[in-house]
Coordinates of C-alpha atoms in Angstrom, one line a residue:
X1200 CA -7.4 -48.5 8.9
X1201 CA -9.6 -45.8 10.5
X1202 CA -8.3 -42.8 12.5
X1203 CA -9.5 -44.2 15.5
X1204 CA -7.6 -47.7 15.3
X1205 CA -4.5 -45.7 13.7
X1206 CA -4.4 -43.8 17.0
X1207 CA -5.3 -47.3 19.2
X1208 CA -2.2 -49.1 17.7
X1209 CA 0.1 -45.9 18.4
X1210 CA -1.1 -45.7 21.8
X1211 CA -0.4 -49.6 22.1
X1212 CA 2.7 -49.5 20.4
X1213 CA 4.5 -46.7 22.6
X1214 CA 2.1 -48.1 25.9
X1215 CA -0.2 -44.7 26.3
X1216 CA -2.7 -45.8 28.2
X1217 CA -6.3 -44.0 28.5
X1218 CA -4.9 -42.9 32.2
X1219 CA -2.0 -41.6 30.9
X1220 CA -3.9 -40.3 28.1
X1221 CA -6.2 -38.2 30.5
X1222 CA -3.2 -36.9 32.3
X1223 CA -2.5 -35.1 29.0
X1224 CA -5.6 -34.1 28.4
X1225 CA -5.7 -32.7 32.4
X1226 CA -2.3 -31.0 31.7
X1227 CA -3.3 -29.4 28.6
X1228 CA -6.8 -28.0 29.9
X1229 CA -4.7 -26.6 33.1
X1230 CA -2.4 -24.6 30.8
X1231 CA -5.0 -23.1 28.9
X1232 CA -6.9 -22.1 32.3
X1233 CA -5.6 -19.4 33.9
X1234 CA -5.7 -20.7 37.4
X1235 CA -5.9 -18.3 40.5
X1236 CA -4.9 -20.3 42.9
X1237 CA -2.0 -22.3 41.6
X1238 CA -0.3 -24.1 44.2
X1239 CA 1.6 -26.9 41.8
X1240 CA 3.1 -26.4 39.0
X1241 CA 1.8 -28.7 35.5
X1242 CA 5.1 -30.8 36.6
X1243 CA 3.8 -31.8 39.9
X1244 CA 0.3 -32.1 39.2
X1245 CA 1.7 -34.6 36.8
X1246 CA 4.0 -36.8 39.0
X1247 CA 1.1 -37.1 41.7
X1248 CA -1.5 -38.2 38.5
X1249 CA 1.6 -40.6 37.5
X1250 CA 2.2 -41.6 41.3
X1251 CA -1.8 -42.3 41.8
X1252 CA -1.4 -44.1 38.7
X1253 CA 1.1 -46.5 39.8
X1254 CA -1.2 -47.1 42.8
X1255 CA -3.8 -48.1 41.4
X1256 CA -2.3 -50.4 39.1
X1257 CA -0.4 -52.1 42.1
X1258 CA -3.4 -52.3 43.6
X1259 CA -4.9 -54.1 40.1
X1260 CA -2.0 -56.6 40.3
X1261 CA -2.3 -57.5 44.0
X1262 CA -6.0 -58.7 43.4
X1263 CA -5.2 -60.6 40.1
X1264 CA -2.3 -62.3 42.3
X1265 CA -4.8 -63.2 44.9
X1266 CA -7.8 -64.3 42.5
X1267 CA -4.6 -66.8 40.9
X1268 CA -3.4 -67.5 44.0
X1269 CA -7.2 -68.4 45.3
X1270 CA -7.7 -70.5 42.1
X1271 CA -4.7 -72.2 42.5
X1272 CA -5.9 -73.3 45.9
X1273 CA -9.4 -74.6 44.8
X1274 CA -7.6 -76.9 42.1
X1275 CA -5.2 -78.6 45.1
X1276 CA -8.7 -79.0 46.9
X1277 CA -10.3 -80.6 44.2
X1278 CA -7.4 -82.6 43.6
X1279 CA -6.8 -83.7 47.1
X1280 CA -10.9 -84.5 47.5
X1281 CA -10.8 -86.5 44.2
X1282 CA -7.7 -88.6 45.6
X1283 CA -9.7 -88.9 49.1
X1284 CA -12.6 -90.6 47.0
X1285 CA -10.8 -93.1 44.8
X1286 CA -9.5 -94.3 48.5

């Protein structure tokens, strides 16, 4: 095993995903800038990366839900037109 998949499988194992991957990488490059203008702190800049996050992946679910619910809908027409035709 590689470094690359050793570090894929610990992601996987502990669910790190690349998003929550970047957020690390994004807190780390903030501390070692010395920002003028800091109006959050590493903590909040962190929840609202976590919160946007979360959104996005709600968002992801809502259109696999409707792409299953869709498909679902297609079979029961195809089901209902094959039943109209052996009539």
């Amino acid at each position: 095993m590689d470094k690359q998949e050793f570090f894929q499988s610990y992601m996987d194992h502990w669910g790190i995903t690349d998003v929550l991957l970047d957020c690390y990488v994004d807190l780390l490059t903030m501390d070692m800038m010395k920002r003028i203008n800091d109006d959050k702190t590493r903590m909040e800049f962190f929840k609202e990366l976590l919160s946007s996050h979360h959104i996005k992946c709600q968002e992801q679910q809502n259109f696999e839900d409707e792409i299953r619910q869709l498909e679902e809908e297609i079979r029961e027409l195809i089901t209902a037109e094959r039943k109209q035709k052996k009539k």
